[in-house]
Coordinates of C-alpha atoms in Angstrom, one line a residue:
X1 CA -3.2 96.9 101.7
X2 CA -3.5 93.9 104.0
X3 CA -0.7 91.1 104.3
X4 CA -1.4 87.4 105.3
X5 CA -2.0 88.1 108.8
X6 CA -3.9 91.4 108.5
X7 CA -6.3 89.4 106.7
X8 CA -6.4 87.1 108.9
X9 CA -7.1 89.5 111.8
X10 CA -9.6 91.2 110.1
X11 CA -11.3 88.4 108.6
X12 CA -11.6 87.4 112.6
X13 CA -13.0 90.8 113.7
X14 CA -15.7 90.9 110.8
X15 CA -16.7 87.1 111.3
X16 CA -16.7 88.5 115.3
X17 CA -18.8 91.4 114.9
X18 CA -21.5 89.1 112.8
X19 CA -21.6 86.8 115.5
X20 CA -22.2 89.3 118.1
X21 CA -24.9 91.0 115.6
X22 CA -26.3 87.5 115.3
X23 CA -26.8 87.5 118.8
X24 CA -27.3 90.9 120.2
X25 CA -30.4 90.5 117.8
X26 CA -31.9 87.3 118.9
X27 CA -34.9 88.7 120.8
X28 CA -36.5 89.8 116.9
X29 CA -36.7 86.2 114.8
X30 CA -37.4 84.5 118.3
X31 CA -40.6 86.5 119.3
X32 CA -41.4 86.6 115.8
X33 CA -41.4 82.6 115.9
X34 CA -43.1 81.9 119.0
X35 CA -46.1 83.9 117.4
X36 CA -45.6 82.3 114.4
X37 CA -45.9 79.0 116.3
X38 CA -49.0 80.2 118.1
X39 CA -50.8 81.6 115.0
X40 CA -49.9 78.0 113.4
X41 CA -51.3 76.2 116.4
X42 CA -54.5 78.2 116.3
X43 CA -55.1 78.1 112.9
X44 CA -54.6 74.2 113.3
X45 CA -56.3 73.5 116.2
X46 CA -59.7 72.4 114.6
X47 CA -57.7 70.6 111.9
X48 CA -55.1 68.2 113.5
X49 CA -54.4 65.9 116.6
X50 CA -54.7 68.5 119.6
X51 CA -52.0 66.0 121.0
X52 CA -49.5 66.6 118.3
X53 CA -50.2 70.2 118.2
X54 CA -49.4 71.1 122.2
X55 CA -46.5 68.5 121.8
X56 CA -44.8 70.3 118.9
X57 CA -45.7 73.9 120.5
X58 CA -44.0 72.7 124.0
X59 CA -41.4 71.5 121.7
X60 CA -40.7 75.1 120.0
X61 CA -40.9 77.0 122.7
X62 CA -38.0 74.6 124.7
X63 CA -35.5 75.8 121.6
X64 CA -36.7 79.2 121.3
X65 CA -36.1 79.0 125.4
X66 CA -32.5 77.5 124.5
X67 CA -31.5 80.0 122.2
X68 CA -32.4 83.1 124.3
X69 CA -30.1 81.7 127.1
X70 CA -27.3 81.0 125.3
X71 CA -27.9 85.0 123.8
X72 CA -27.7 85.6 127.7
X73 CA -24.6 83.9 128.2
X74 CA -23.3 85.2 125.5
X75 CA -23.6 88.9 125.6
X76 CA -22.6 88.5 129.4
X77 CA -19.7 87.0 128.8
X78 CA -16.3 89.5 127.8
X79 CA -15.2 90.2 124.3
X80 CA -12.5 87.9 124.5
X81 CA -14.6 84.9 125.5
X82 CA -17.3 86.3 122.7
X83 CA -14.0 85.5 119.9
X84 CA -14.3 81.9 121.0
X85 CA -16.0 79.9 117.6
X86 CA -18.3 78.0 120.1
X87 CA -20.7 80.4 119.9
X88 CA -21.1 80.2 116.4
X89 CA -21.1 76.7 116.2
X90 CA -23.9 76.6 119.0
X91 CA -25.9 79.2 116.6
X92 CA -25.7 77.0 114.3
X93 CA -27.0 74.3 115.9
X94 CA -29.6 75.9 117.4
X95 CA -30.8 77.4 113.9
X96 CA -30.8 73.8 112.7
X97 CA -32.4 72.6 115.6
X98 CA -35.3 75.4 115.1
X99 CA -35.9 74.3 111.4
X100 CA -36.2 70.9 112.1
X101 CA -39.1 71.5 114.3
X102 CA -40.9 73.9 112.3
X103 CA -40.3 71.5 109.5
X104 CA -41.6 68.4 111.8
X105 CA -44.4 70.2 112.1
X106 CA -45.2 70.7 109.2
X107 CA -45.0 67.2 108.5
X108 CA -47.5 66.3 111.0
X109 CA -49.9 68.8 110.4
X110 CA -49.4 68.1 106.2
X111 CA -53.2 66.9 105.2
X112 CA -53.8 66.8 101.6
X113 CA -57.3 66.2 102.0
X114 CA -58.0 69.3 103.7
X115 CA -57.2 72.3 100.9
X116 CA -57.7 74.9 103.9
X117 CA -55.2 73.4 106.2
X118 CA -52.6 73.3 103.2
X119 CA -53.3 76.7 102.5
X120 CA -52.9 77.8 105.8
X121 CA -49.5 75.5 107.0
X122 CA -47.8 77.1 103.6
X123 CA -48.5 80.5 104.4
X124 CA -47.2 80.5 107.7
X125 CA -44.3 78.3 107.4
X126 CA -43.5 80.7 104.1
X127 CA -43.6 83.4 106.3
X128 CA -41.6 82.2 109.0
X129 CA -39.0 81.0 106.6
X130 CA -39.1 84.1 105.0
X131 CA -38.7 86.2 108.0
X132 CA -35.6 84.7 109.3
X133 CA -34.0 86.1 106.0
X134 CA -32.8 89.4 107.5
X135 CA -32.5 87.9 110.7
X136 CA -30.0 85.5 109.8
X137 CA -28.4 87.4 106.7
X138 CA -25.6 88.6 108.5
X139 CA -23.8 85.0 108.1
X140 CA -26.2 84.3 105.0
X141 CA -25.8 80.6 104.9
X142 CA -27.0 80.6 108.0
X143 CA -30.5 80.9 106.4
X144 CA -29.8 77.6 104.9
X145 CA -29.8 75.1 108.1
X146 CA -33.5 77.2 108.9
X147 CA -35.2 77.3 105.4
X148 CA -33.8 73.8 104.3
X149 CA -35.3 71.5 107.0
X150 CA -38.4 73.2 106.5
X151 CA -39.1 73.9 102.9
X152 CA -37.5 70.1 101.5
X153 CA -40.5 68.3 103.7
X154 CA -43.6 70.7 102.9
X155 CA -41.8 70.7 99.3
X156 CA -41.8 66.9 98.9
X157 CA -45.6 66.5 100.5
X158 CA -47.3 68.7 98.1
X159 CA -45.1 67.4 95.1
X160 CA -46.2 63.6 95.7
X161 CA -49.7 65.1 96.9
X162 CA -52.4 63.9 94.6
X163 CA -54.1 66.9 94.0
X164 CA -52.7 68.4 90.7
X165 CA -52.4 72.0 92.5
X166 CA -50.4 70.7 94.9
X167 CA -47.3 69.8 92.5
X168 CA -47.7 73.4 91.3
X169 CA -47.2 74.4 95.0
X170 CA -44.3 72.4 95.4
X171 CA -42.7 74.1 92.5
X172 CA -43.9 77.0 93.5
X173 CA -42.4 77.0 97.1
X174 CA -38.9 75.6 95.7
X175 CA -38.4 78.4 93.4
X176 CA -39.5 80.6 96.6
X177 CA -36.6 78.9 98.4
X178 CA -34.2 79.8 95.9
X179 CA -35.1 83.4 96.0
X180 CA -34.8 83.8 99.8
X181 CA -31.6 82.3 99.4
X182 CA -30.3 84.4 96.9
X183 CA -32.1 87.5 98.8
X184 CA -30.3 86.2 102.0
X185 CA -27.0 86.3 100.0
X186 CA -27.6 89.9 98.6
X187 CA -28.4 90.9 102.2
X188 CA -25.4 89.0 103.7
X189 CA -23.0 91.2 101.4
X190 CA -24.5 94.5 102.4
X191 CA -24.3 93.5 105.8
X192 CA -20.9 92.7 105.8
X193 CA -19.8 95.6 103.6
X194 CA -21.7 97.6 106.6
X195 CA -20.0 95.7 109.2
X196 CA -16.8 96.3 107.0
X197 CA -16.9 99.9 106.8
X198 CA -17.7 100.1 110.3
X199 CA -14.6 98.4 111.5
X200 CA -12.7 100.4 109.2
X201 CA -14.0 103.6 110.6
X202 CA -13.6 102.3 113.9
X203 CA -9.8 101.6 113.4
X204 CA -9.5 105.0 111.4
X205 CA -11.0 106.7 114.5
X206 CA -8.6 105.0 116.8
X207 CA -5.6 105.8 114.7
X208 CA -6.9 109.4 114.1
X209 CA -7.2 109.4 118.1
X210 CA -4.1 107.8 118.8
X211 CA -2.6 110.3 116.2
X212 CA -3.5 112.9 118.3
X213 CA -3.3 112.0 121.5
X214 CA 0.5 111.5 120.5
X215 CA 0.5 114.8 119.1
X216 CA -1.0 116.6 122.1
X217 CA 1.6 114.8 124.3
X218 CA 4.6 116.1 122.1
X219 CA 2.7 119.6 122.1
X220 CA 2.5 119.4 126.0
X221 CA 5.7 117.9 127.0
X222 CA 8.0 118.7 124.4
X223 CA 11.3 120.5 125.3
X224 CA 10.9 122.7 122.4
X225 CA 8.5 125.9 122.2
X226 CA 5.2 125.0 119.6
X227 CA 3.0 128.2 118.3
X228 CA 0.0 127.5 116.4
X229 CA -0.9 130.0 113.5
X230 CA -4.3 130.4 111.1
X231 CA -4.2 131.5 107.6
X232 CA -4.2 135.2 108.3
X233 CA -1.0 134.4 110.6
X234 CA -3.0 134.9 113.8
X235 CA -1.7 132.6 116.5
X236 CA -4.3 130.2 117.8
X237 CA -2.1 128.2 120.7
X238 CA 0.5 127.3 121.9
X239 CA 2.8 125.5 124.4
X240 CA 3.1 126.3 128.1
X241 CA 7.2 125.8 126.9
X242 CA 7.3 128.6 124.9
X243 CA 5.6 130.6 127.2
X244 CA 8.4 130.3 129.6
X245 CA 10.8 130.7 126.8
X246 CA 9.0 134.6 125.9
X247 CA 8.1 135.1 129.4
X248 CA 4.5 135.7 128.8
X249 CA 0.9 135.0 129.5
X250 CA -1.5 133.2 127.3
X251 CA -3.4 135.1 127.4
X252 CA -1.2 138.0 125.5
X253 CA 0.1 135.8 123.0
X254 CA -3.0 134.0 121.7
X255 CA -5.2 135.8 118.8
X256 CA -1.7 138.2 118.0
X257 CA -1.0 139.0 114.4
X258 CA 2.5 137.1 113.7
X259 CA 2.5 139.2 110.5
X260 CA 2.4 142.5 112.1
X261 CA 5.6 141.2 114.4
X262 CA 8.1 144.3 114.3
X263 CA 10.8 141.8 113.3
X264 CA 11.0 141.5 109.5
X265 CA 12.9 138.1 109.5
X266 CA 9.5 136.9 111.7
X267 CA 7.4 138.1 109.1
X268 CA 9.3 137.0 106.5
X269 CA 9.9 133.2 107.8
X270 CA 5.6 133.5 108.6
X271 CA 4.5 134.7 105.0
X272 CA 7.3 131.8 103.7
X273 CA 5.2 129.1 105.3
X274 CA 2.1 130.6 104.1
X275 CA 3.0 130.5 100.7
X276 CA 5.4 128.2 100.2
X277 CA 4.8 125.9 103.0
X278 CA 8.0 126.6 104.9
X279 CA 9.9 129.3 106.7
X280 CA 13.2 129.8 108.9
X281 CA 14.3 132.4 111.7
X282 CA 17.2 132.3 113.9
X283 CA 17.4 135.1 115.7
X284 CA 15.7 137.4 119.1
X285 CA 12.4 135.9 119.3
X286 CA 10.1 138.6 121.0
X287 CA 6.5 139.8 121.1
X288 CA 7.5 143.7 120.6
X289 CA 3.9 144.9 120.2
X290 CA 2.9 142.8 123.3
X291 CA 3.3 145.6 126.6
X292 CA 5.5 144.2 129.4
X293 CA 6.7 141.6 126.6
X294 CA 10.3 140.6 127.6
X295 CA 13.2 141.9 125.6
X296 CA 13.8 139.0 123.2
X297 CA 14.8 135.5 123.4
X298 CA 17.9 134.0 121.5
X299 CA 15.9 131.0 119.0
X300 CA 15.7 129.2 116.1
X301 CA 12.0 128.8 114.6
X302 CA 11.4 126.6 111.8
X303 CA 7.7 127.5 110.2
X304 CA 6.0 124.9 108.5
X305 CA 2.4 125.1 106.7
X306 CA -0.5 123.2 107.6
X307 CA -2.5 121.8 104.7
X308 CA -6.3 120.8 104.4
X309 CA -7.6 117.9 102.7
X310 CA -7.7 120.0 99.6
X311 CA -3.5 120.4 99.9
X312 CA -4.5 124.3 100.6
X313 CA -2.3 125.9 103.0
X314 CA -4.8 127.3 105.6
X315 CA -2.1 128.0 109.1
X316 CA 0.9 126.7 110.4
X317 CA 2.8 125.2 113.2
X318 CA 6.3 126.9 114.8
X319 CA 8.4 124.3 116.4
X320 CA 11.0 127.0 118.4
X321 CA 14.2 125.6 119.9
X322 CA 15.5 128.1 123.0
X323 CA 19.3 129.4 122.1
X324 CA 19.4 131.6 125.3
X325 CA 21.9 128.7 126.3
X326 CA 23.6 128.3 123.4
X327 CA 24.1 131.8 122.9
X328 CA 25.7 131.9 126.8
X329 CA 27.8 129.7 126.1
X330 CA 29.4 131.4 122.4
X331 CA 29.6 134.7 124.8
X332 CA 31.8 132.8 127.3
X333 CA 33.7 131.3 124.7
X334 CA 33.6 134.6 123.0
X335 CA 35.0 136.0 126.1
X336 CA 37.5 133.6 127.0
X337 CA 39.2 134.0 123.4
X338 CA 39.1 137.9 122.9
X339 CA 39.4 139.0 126.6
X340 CA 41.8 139.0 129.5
X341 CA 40.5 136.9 132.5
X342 CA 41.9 139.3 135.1
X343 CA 41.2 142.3 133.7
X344 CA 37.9 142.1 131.3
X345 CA 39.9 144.2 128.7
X346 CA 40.5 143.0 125.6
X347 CA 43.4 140.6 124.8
X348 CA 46.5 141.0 122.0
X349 CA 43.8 139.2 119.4
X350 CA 40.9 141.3 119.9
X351 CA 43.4 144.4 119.6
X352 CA 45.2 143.1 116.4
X353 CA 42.0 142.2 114.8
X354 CA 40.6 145.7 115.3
X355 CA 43.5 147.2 114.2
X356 CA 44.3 144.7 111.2
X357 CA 40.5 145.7 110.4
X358 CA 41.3 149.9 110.5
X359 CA 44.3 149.0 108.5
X360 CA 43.0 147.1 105.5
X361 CA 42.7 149.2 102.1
X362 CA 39.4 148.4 101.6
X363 CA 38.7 151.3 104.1
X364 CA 36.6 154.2 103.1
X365 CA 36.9 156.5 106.1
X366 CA 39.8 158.0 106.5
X367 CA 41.3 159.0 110.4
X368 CA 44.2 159.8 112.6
X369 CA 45.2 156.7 115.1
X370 CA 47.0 156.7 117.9
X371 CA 48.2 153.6 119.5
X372 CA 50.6 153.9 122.9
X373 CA 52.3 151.0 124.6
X374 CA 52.2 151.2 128.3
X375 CA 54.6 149.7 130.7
X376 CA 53.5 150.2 134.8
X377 CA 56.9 150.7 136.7
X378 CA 57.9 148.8 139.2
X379 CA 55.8 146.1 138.8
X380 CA 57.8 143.6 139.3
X381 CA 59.5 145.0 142.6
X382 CA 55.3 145.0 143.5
X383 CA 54.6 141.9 142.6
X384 CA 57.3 140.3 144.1
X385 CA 57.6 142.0 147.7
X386 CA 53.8 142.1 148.5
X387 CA 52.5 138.7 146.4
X388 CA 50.4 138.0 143.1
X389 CA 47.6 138.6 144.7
X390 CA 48.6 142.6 145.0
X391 CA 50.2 142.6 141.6
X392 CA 46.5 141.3 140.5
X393 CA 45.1 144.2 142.0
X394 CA 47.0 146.7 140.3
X395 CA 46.6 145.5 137.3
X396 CA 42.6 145.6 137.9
X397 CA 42.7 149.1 138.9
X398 CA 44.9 150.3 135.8
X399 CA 42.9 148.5 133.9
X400 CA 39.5 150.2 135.5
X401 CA 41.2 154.1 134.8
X402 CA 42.8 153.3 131.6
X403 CA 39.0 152.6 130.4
X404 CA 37.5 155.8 131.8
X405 CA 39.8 157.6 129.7
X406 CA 38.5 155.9 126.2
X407 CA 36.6 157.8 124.1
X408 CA 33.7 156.3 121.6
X409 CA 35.5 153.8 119.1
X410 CA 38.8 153.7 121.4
X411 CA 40.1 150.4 122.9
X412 CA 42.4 149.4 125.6
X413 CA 43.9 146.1 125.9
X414 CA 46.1 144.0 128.3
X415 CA 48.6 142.2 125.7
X416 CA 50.5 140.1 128.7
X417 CA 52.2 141.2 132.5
X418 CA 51.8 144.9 133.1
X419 CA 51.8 145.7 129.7
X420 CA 48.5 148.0 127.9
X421 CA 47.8 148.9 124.5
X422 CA 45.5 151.6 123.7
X423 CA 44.0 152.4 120.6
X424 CA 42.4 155.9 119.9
X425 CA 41.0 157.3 116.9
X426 CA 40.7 161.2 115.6
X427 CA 39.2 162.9 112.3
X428 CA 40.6 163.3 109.8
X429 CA 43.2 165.9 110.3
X430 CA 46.9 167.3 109.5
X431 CA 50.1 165.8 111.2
X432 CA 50.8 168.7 113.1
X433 CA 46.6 168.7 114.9
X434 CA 47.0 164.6 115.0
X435 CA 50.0 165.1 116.7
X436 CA 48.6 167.7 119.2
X437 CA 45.2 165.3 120.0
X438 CA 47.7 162.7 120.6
X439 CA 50.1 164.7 122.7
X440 CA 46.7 166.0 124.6
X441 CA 45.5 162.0 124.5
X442 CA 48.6 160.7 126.9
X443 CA 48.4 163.7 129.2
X444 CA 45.2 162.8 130.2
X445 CA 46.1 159.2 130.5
X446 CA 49.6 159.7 132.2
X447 CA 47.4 162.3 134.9
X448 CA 44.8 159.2 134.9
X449 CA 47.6 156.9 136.0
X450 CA 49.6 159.0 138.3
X451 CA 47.6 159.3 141.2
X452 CA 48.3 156.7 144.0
X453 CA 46.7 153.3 143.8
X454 CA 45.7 151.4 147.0
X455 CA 47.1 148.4 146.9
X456 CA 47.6 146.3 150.7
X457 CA 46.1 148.3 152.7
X458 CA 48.2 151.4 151.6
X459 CA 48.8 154.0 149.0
X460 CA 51.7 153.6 146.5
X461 CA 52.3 155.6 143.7
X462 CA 52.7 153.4 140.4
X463 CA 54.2 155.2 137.0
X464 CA 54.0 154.5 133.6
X465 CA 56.3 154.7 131.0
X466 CA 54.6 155.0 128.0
X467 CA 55.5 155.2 124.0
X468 CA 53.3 155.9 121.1
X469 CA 53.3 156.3 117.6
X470 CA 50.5 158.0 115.2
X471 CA 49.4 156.6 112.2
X472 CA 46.6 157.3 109.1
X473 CA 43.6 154.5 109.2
X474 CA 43.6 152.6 106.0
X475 CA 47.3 153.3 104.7
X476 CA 49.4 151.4 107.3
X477 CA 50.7 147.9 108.5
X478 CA 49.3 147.0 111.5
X479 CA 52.6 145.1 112.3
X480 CA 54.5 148.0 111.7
X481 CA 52.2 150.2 113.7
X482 CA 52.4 147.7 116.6
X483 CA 56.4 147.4 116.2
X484 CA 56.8 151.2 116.4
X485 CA 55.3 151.8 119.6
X486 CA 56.5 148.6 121.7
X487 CA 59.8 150.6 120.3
X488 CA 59.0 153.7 121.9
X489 CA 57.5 152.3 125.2
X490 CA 61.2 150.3 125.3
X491 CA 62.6 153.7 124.9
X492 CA 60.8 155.1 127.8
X493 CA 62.1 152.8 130.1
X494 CA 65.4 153.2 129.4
X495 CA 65.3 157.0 129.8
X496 CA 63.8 156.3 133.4
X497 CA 60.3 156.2 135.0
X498 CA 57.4 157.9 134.0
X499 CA 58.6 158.7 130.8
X500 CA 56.5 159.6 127.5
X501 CA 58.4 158.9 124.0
X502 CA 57.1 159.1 120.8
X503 CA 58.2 156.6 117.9
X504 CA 61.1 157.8 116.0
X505 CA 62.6 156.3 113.2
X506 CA 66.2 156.0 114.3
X507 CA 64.8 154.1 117.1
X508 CA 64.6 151.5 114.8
X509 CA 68.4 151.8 113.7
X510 CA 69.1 151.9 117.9
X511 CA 67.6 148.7 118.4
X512 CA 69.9 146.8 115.7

């Protein structure tokens, strides 16, 4: 649908492309009239004033002379000087001017005495008027300021001609008039519904062009990664992004099976858009059947179907946004809330999650747990004498033994200062074998501990004083547990350095 002005426009382009039509095919009804004139001129030259006939000859060929230059001017000139309506007033003109003459001459050369000459002016000035029809068609009333000046002369003559035939002529050649002009009109709406179509096509073309030309510069420049997929889920292309996002060649990605990707969710977002029209994926984005393939990229793919004209789903298009960032970034904060910045070892949250977690009674497993509270002596005296930086140190290489003494599911955290917490886990097993793998448990991590450390430039033996308690996964209180052996590590260090205490309950009653 057009509004007022895109009516307007397009009115102008269509009354622009007739005009240049007009022109660009001026060399046809111009040749075809200068023989016409000369066939005339021939045929007449026996008949009539030789005088009259080289005058009115000279005369045709000066305006068939004067249209073909102003044709030269104006298919030299640019398109925006062609939109100027000069030029179709000057066809105009010169049309009119043309039709005079031919219609002047056949005034002049009009004998009604002379059957043959009649006979022989009609024909030709019939057939001139009639070939200018789809000459001039393209503007059809164009045919009017040509056939006019020549038929309403010749018309007149043979009507108020004596002869009786002569007034059937006339008739005749008036009727004839009538149907070139409607034949001219007929024409003149094909034309333009050519012309029409045409222009339409044209601007269809440019938008369809322009269409993708924008596509193409989204597909080459855009930040995001863009795969290409047929019906069968075979990728067809894609983006030099997201070849830097998989770290692979083109050459290994293009004509590979989406649907036989190792990754189920893949699959799964891939069939989606083939079926449904749409998919989703967040996930590692990696070519696992590709050799040399890198290990997989963090992303978020969104799968959309392609459709044909027929609205049948026949590929797709993956727009892929890059999370490797992203992802960084949730580790670091990850790290930064769950882990100690000095050491790497888990902080109090991280260990009272995972403990909260082994404690809840929706637990199906059943184990032994030990957790020990660990207290480096003479810390302080450390950290104060020889700096921060040495107390740091320490820390880091307690830290770095108290983790080579974890077995698989055990955890060791820093809670805050020189304090540890570590967590271990056993079978299933009686009180009197927990309490001999827990007993076994601290030995090893008292001998870890023991030996010197090196700590400014020389070695300084560094105790802990440690207390535990052992518990049974899935029927305890984290709190509790946690309570009972910061009580028996407080023990320790009251009894001296070095010490090992296990949680009793009238430690409790001691405290109060």
């Amino acid at each position: 649908m057009y509004n007022s002005s895109d009516e307007q426009t397009h009115s102008q382009r269509l009354r622009n492309e007739k005009i240049r039509l007009l022109y660009g095919n001026i060399w046809q009804p111009v040749c075809a009239g200068i023989l016409g004139a000369a066939l005339l001129v021939f045929l007449m030259w026996e008949m009539a004033d030789t005088t009259v006939l080289v005058s009115w000859l000279i005369a045709i060929l000066l305006v068939y002379g004067l249209r073909i230059i102003i044709a030269v001017y104006f298919l030299r000139s640019s398109s925006a000087e062609q939109r100027h309506p000069r030029w179709l007033r000057m066809f105009v003109l010169a049309v009119l001017l043309t039709g005079c003459i031919w219609g002047a001459g056949g005034v002049l050369m009009f004998d009604g005495n002379q059957p043959e000459q009649t006979a022989a002016l009609a024909i030709v000035l019939a057939g001139v008027a009639a070939g200018c029809v789809t000459m001039l068609s393209a503007i059809w009333w164009l045919v009017l300021f040509f056939i006019l000046p020549i038929a309403i002369p010749l018309q007149l003559l043979f009507i108020f001609s004596n002869a009786p035939t002569h007034t059937i002529i006339g008739i005749l050649l008036g009727l004839f008039v009538l149907l070139l002009i409607a034949t001219s009109h007929r024409l003149g709406r094909l034309i333009h519904n050519n012309i029409e179509l045409n222009l339409t096509m044209a601007a269809r073309e440019a938008q369809l062009l322009e269409s993708e030309n924008r596509y193409l510069s989204i597909f080459k420049h855009s930040p995001l990664g863009v795969l290409h997929f047929n019906q069968q889920g075979c990728v067809t292309d894609c983006n030099e992004k997201l070849l830097e996002m998989l770290a692979l060649d083109r050459s290994k990605l293009l004509g590979l099976c989406i649907l036989n990707c190792e990754h189920a969710g893949i699959k799964t977002a891939t069939q989606n858009a083939l079926n449904r029209g749409a998919g989703y994926y967040e996930g590692t984005f990696s070519v696992l059947y590709v050799p040399n393939s890198s290990e997989g990229t963090p992303v978020r793919a969104f799968f959309n179907g392609v459709h044909s004209v027929d609205d049948e789903i026949v590929g797709g298009v993956v727009i892929i946004e890059d999370f490797t960032e992203r992802k960084r970034n949730e580790e670091v904060i990850y790290r930064q809330a769950y882990y100690d910045a000095l050491t790497d070892l888990p902080n109090r949250r991280l260990l009272i999650e995972r403990l909260a977690t082994l404690c809840d009674d929706s637990q199906i497993e059943k184990q032994g747990g030990l957790l020990m509270f660990l207290d480096m002596d003479r810390f302080k005296l450390i950290n104060d004498t020889w700096g921060h930086a040495t107390g740091d140190d320490l820390l880091v290489q307690v830290a770095r033994r108290l983790e080579g003494c974890l077995c698989e599911g055990d955890i060791v955290a820093r809670l805050s200062g020189d304090e540890f917490v570590l967590l271990g886990l056993f079978e299933e097993c009686s009180e009197q074998v927990l309490e001999a793998h827990a007993e076994a448990y601290m030995r090893a991590v008292q001998q870890a501990l023991s030996p010197p450390y090196r700590l400014a430039n020389r070695e300084v033996e560094v105790t802990p004083s440690i207390g535990y308690t052992c518990f049974t996964v899935a029927a305890c209180d984290h709190e509790e547990v946690l309570k009972q052996a910061d009580l028996a590590m407080y023990r320790a260090k009251t009894e001296g350095r070095a010490r090992l205490c296990r949680f009793q309950p009238w430690m409790r009653e001691a405290m109060h």
